[in-house]
Short mmCIF file of C-alpha atoms in Angstrom, two decimals:
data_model
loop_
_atom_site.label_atom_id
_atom_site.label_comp_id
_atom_site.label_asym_id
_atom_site.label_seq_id
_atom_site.Cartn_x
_atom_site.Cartn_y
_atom_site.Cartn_z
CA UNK A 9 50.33 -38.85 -50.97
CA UNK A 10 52.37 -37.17 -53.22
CA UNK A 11 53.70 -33.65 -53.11
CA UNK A 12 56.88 -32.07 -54.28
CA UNK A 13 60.31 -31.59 -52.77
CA UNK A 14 61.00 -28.12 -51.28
CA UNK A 15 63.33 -26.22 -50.96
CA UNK A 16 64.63 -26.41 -47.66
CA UNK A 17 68.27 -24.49 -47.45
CA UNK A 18 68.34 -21.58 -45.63
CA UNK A 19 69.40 -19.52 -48.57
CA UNK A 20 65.63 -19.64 -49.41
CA UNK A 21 64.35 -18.06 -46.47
CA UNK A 22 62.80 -14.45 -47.03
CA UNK A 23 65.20 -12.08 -45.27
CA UNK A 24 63.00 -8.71 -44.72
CA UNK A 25 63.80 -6.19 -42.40
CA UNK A 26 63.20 -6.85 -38.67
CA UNK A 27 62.64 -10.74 -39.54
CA UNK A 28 60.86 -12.76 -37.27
CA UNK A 29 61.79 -17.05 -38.06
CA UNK A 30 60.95 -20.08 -35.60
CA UNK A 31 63.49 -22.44 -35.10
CA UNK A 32 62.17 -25.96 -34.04
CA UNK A 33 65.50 -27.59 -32.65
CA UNK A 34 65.70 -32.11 -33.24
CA UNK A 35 61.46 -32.33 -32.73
CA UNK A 36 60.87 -35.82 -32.19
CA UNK A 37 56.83 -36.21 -33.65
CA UNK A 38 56.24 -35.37 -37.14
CA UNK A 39 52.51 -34.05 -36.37
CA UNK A 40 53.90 -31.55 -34.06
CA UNK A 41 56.33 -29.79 -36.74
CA UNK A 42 52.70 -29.46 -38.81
CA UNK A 43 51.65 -28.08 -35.35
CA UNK A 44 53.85 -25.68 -34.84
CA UNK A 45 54.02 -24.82 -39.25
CA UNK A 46 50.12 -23.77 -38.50
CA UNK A 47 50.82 -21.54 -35.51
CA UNK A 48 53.88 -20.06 -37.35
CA UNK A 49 51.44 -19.63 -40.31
CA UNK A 50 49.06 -17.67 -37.59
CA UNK A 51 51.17 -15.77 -35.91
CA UNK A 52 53.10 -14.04 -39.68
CA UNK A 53 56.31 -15.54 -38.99
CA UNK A 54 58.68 -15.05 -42.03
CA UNK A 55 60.01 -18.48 -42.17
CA UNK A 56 60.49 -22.07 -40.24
CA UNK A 57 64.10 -23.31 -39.16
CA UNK A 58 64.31 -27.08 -38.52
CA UNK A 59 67.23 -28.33 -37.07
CA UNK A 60 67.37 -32.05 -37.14
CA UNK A 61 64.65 -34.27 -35.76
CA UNK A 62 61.96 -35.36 -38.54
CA UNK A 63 62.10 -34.50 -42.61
CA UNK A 64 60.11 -31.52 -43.34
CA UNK A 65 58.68 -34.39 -46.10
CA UNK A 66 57.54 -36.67 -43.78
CA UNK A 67 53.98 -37.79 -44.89
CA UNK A 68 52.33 -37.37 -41.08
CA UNK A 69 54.36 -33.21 -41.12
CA UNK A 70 52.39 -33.10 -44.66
CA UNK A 71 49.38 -33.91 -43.23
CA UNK A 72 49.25 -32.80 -39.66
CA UNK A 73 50.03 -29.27 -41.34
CA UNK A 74 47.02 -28.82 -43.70
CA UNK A 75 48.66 -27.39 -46.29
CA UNK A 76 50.95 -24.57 -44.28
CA UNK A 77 53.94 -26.90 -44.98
CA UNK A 78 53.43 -24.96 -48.81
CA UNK A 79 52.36 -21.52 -47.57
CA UNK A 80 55.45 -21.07 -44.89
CA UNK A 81 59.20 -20.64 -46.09
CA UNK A 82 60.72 -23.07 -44.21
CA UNK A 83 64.15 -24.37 -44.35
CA UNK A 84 66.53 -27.02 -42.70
CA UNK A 85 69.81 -27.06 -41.13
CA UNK A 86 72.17 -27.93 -38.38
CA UNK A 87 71.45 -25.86 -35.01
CA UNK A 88 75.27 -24.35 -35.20
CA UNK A 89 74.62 -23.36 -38.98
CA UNK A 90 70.88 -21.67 -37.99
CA UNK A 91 72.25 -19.79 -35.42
CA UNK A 92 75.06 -18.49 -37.35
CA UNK A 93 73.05 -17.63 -40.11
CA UNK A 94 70.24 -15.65 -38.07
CA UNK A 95 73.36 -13.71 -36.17
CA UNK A 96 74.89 -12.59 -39.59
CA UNK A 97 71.12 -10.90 -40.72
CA UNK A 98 70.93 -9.67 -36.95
CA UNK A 99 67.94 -11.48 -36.14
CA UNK A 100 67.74 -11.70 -32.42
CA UNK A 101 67.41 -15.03 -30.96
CA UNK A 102 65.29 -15.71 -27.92
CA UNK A 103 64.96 -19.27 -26.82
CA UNK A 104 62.96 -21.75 -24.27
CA UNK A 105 63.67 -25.38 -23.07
CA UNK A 106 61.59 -27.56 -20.47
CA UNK A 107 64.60 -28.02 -18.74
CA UNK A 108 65.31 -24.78 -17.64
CA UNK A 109 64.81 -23.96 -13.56
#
């Protein structure tokens, strides 16, 4: 499998008004970033954060996307630098854990 290197800083990200971005903090299994790539691709989101975890060019994220991993802006960065990033556009950040009570 073969396919070319993205883009992945966040500078590339689309940045319209009223922005809506997923931000998939250290995932652990490739096929679920192509998962979660599809849903975003669903659901309109404007663009896909990773931060850490597995390489956006990871053969089984390639696959396990079917193709979204082209169609979706995504980018990668550290969690601190996502954050600060979406707080200087003003993007509100709402966030869930499987550790919360």
């Amino acid at each position: 499998l073969v396919i070319p290197y993205l883009d992945t800083s966040l500078a590339h990200l689309p940045q319209p008004a009223n922005a809506c971005y997923a931000v998939i903090d250290r995932p652990e299994k490739p096929g679920n970033v192509g998962a979660i790539l599809r849903t975003a691709d669903a659901a309109g989101v404007d663009g896909v954060i990773v931060c850490g975890g597995t390489d956006l060019h990871n053969p089984n994220v390639v696959r396990a996307s079917l193709g979204t991993l082209f169609t979706v802006p995504v980018a990668e960065a550290p969690a601190d630098k996502a954050i600060a990033w979406l707080q200087g556009r003003g993007v509100r950040i709402v966030a869930t854990t499987p550790d919360a009570t």
